[in-house]
PDB file of C-alpha atoms and ligand atoms in Angstrom:
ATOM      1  CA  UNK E   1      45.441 104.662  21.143  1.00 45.00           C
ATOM      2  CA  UNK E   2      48.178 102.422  22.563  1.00 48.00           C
ATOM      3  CA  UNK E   3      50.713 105.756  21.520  1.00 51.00           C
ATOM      4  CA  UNK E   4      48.828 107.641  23.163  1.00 48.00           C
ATOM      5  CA  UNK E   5      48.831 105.871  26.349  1.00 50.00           C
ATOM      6  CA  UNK E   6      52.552 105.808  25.915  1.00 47.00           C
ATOM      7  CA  UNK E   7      53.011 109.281  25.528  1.00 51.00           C
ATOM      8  CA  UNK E   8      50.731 109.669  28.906  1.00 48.00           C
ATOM      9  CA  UNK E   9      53.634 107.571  30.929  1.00 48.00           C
ATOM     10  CA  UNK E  10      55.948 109.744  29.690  1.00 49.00           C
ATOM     11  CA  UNK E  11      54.559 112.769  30.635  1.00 46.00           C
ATOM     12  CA  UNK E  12      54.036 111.145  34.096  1.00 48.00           C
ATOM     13  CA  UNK E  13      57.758 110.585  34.449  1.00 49.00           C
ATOM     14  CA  UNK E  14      58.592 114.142  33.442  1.00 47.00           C
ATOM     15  CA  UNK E  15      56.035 114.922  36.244  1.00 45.00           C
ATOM     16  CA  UNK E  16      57.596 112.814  38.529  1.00 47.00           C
ATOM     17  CA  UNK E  17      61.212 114.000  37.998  1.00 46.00           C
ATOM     18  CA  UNK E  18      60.323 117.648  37.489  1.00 45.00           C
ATOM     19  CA  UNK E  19      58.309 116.958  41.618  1.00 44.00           C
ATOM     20  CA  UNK E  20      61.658 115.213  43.189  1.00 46.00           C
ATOM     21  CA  UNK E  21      63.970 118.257  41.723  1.00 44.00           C
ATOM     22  CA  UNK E  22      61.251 120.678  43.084  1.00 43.00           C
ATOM     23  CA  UNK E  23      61.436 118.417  46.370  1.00 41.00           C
ATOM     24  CA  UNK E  24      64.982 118.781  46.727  1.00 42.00           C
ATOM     25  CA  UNK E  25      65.565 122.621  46.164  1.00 44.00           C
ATOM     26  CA  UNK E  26      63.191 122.726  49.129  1.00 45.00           C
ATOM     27  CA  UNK E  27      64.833 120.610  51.242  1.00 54.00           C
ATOM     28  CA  UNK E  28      68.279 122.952  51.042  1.00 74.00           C
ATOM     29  CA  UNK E  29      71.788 122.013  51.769  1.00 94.00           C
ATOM     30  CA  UNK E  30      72.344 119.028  54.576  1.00 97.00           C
ATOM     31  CA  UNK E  31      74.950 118.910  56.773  1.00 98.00           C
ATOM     32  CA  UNK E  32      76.244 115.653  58.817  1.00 98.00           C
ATOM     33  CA  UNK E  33      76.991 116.251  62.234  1.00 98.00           C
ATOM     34  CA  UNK E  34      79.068 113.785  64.336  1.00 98.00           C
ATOM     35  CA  UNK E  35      80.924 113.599  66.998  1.00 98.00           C
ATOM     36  CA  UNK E  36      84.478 114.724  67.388  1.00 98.00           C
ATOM     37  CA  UNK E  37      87.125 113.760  69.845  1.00 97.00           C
ATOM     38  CA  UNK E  38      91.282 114.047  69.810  1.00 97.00           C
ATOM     39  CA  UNK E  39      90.978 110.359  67.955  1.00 97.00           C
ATOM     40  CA  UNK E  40      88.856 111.321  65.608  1.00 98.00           C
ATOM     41  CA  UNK E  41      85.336 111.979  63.659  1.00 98.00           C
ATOM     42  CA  UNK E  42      82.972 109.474  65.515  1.00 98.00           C
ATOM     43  CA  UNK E  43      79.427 108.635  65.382  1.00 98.00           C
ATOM     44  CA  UNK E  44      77.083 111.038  63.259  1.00 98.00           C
ATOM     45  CA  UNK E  45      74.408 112.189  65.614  1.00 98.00           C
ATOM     46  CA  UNK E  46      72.233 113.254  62.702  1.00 98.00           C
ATOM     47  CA  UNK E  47      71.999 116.540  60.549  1.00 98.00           C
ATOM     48  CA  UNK E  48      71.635 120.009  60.516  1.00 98.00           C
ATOM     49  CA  UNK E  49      69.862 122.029  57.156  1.00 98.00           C
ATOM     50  CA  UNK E  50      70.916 125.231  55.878  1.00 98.00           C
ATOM     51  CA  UNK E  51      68.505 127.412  53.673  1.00 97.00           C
ATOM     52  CA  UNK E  52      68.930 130.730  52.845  1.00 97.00           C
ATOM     53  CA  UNK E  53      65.823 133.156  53.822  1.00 97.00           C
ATOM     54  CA  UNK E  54      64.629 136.713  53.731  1.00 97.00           C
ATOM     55  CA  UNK E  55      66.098 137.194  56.676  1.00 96.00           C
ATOM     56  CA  UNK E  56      69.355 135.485  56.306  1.00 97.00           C
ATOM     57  CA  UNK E  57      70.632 132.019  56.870  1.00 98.00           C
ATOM     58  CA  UNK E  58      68.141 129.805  58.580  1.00 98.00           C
ATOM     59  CA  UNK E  59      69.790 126.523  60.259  1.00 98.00           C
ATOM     60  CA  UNK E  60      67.501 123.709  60.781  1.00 98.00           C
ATOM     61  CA  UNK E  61      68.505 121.079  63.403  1.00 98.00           C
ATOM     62  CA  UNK E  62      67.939 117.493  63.188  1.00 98.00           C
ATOM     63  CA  UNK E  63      69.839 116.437  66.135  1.00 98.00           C
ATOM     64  CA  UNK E  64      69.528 112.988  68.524  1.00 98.00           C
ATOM     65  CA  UNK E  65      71.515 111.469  71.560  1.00 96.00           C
ATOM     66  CA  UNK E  66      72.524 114.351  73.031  1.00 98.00           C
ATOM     67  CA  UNK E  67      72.832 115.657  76.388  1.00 97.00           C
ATOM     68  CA  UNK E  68      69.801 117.867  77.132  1.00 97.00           C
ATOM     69  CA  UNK E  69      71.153 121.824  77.166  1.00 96.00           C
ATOM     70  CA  UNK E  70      72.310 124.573  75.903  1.00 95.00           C
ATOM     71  CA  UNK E  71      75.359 124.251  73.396  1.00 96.00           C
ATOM     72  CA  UNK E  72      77.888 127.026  71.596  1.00 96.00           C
ATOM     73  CA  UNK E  73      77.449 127.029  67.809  1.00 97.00           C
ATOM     74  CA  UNK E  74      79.694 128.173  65.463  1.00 97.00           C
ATOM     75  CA  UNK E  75      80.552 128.197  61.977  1.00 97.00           C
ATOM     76  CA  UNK E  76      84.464 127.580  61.581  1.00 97.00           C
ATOM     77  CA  UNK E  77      87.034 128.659  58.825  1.00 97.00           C
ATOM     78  CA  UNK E  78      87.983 124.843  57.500  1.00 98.00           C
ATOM     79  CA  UNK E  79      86.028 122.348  55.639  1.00 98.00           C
ATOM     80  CA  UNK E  80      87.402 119.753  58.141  1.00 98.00           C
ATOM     81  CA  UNK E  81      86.285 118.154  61.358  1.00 98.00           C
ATOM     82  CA  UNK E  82      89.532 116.273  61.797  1.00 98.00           C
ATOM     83  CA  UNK E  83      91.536 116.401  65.112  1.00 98.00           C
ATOM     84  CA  UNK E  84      94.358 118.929  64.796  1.00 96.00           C
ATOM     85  CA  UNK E  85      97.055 120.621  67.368  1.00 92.00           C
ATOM     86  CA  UNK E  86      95.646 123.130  69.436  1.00 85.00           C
ATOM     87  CA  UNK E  87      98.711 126.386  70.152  1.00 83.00           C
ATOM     88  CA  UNK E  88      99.742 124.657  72.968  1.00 89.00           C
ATOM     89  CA  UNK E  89     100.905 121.299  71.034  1.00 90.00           C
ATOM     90  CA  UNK E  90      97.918 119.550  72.194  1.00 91.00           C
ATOM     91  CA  UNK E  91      95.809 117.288  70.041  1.00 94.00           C
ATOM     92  CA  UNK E  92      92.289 118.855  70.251  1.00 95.00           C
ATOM     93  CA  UNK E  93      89.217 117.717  68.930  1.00 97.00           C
ATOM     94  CA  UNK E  94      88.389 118.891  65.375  1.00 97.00           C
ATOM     95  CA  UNK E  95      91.370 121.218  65.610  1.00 96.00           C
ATOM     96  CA  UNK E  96      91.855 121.437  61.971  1.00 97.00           C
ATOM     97  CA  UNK E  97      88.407 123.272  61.182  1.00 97.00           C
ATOM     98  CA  UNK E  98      90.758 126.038  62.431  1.00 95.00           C
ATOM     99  CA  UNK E  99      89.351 129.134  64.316  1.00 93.00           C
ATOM    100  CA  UNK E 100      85.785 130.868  63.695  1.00 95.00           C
ATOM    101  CA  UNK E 101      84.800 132.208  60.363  1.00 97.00           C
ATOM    102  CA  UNK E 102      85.869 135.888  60.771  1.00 96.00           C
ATOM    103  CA  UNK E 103      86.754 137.041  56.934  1.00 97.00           C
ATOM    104  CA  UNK E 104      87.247 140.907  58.228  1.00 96.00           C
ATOM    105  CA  UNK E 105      89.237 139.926  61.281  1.00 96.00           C
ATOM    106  CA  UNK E 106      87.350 141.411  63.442  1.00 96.00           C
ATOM    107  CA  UNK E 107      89.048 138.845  66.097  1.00 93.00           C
ATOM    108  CA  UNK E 108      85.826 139.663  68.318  1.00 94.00           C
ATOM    109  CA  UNK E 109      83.607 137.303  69.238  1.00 94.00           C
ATOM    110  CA  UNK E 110      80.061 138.914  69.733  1.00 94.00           C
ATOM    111  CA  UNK E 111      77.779 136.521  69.288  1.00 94.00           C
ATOM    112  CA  UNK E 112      75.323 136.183  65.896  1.00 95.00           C
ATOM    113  CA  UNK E 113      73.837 139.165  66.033  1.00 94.00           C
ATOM    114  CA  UNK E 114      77.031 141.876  66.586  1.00 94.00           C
ATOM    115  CA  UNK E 115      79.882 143.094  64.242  1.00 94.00           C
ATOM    116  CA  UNK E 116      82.244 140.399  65.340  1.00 96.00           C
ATOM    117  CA  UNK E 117      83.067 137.258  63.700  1.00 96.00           C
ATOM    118  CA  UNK E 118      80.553 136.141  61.372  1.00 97.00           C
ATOM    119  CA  UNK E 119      80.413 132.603  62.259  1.00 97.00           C
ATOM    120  CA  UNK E 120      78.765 133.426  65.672  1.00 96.00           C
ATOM    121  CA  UNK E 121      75.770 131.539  65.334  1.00 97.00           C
ATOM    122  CA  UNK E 122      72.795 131.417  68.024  1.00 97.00           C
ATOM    123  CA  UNK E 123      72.981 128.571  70.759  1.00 96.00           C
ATOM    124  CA  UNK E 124      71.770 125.049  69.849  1.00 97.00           C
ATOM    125  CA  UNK E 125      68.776 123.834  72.367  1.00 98.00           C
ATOM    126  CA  UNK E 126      68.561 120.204  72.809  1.00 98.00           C
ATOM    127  CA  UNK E 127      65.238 119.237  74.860  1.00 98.00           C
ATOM    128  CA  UNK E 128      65.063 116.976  77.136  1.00 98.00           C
ATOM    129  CA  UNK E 129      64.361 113.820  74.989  1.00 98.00           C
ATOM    130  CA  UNK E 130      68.006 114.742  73.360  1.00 98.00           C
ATOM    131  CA  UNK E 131      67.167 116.397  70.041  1.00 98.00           C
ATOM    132  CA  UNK E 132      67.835 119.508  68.953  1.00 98.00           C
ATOM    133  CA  UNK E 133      65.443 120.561  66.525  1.00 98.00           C
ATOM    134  CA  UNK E 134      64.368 124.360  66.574  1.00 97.00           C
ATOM    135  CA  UNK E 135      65.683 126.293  63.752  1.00 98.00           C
ATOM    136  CA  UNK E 136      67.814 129.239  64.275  1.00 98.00           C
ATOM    137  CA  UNK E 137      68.675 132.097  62.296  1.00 98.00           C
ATOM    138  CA  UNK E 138      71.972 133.761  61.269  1.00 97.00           C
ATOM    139  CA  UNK E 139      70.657 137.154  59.970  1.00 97.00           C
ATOM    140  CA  UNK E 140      74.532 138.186  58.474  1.00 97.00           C
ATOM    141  CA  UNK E 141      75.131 134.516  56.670  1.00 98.00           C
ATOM    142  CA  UNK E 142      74.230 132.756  53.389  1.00 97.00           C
ATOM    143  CA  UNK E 143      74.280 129.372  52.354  1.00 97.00           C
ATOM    144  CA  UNK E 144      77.128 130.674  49.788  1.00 97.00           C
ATOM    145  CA  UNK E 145      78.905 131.629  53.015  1.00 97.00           C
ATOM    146  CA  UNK E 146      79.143 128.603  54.659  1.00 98.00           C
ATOM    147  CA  UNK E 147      80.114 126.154  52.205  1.00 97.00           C
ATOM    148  CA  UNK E 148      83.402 124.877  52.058  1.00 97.00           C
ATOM    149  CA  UNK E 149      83.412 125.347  56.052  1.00 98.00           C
ATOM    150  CA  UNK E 150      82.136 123.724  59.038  1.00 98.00           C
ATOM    151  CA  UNK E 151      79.767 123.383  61.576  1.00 98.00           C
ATOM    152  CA  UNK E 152      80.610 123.172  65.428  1.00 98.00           C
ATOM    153  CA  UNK E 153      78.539 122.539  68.343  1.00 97.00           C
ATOM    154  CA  UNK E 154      80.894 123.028  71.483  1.00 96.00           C
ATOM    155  CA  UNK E 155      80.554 121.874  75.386  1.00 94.00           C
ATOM    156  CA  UNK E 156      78.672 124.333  77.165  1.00 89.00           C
ATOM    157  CA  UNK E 157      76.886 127.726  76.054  1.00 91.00           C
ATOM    158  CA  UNK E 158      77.840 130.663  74.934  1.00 93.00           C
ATOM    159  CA  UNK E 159      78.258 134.023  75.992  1.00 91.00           C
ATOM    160  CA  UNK E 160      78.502 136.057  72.728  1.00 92.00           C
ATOM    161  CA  UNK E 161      81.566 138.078  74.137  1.00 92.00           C
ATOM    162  CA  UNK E 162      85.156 137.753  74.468  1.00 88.00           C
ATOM    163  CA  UNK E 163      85.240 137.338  78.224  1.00 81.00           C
ATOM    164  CA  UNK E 164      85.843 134.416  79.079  1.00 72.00           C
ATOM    165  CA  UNK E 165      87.835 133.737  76.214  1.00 67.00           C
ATOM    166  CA  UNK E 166      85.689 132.097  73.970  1.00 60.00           C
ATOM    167  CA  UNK E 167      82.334 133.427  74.809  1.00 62.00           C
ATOM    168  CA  UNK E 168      82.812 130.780  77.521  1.00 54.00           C
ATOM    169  CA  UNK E 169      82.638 128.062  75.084  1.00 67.00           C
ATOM    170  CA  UNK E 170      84.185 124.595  76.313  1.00 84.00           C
ATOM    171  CA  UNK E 171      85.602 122.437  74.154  1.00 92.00           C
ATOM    172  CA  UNK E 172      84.631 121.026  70.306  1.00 96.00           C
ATOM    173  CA  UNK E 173      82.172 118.137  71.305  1.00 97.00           C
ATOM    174  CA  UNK E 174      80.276 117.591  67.490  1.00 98.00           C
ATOM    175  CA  UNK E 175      80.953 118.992  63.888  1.00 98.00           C
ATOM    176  CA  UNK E 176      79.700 118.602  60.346  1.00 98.00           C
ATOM    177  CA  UNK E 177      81.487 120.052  57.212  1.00 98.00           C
ATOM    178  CA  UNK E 178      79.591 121.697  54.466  1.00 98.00           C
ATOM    179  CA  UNK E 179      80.150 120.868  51.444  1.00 95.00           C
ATOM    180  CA  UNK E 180      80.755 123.504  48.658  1.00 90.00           C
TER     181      UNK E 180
HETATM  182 CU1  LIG X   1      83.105 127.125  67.631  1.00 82.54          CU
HETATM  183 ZN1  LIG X   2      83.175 133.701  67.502  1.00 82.54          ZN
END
């Protein structure tokens, strides 16, 4: 009888662990976001989940503090968030995650859902309390994709077009890399 019992914990705790691996698959890959200046990675403003779908690469938002708008998002070639020297000599704000992630160099930027660079992601929202969280959905991505590059949320929106220069993107304001 007391075996028995014994043998009923143990099954409990293969329960348990086979539930938090279950929990965890579902959960997908996290990515911190902070904030990025020509100093330096700052404060992390919170995270942002990536999952792949049926319909491609869904990005989950879990965003606080900011500045209620509309915001450019990107994913960029370089696992790195670090400041780096923009063409002009200029220290810029995570310069070293390099350009966006555009493996056919296309060199076009057309927004997420053209045949330009494929790290044109659709705009982030943040509400008016500051967060951003509505998912959106990057139909030509996977999670595979991503990792090993980064995330950037710039100043401003984003035009999906290469007029202004940049889709009309201002400068890098918060980024998170994703780890492969
Ligand atoms: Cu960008
Ligand atoms: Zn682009």
């Amino acid at each position: 009888m007391r075996h028995a019992n014994l043998s009923g914990v143990a099954f409990a705790s293969l329960l348990l662990a086979a539930g938090m691996g279950q929990a965890q698959a579902q959960e997908g890959h996290e990515v911190e976001i902070n904030w990025v200046s020509a100093d330096g990675i700052e404060d992390s403003i919170g995270t942002i989940t990536l999952e792949d779908t049926d319909h491609g690469l869904l990005l989950t938002p879990d965003l606080r503090e900011m500045p209620p708008g509309v915001y450019g998002f990107h994913v960029h070639e370089n696992p790195s968030c670090e400041p780096g020297e923009d063409e002009d000599g200029n220290m810029q704000a995570a310069g070293e995650a390099g350009g966006h992630y555009d493996p056919e160099e296309t060199d076009s930027h057309q927004g997420p859902y053209g045949d330009g660079h494929l790290g044109d992601l659709p705009v982030l929202i943040v509400n008016e309390d500051g967060e951003a969280n509505l998912p959106v959905l990057a139909p030509r991505l996977t999670v595979n994709d991503v990792q090993g590059r980064s995330l950037m949320i710039h100043e401003g929106g984003d035009t999906y077009s290469d007029e202004p220069e940049l889709g009309g993107g201002g400068g890098r304001m918060a980024c998170g890399v994703v780890e492969s």
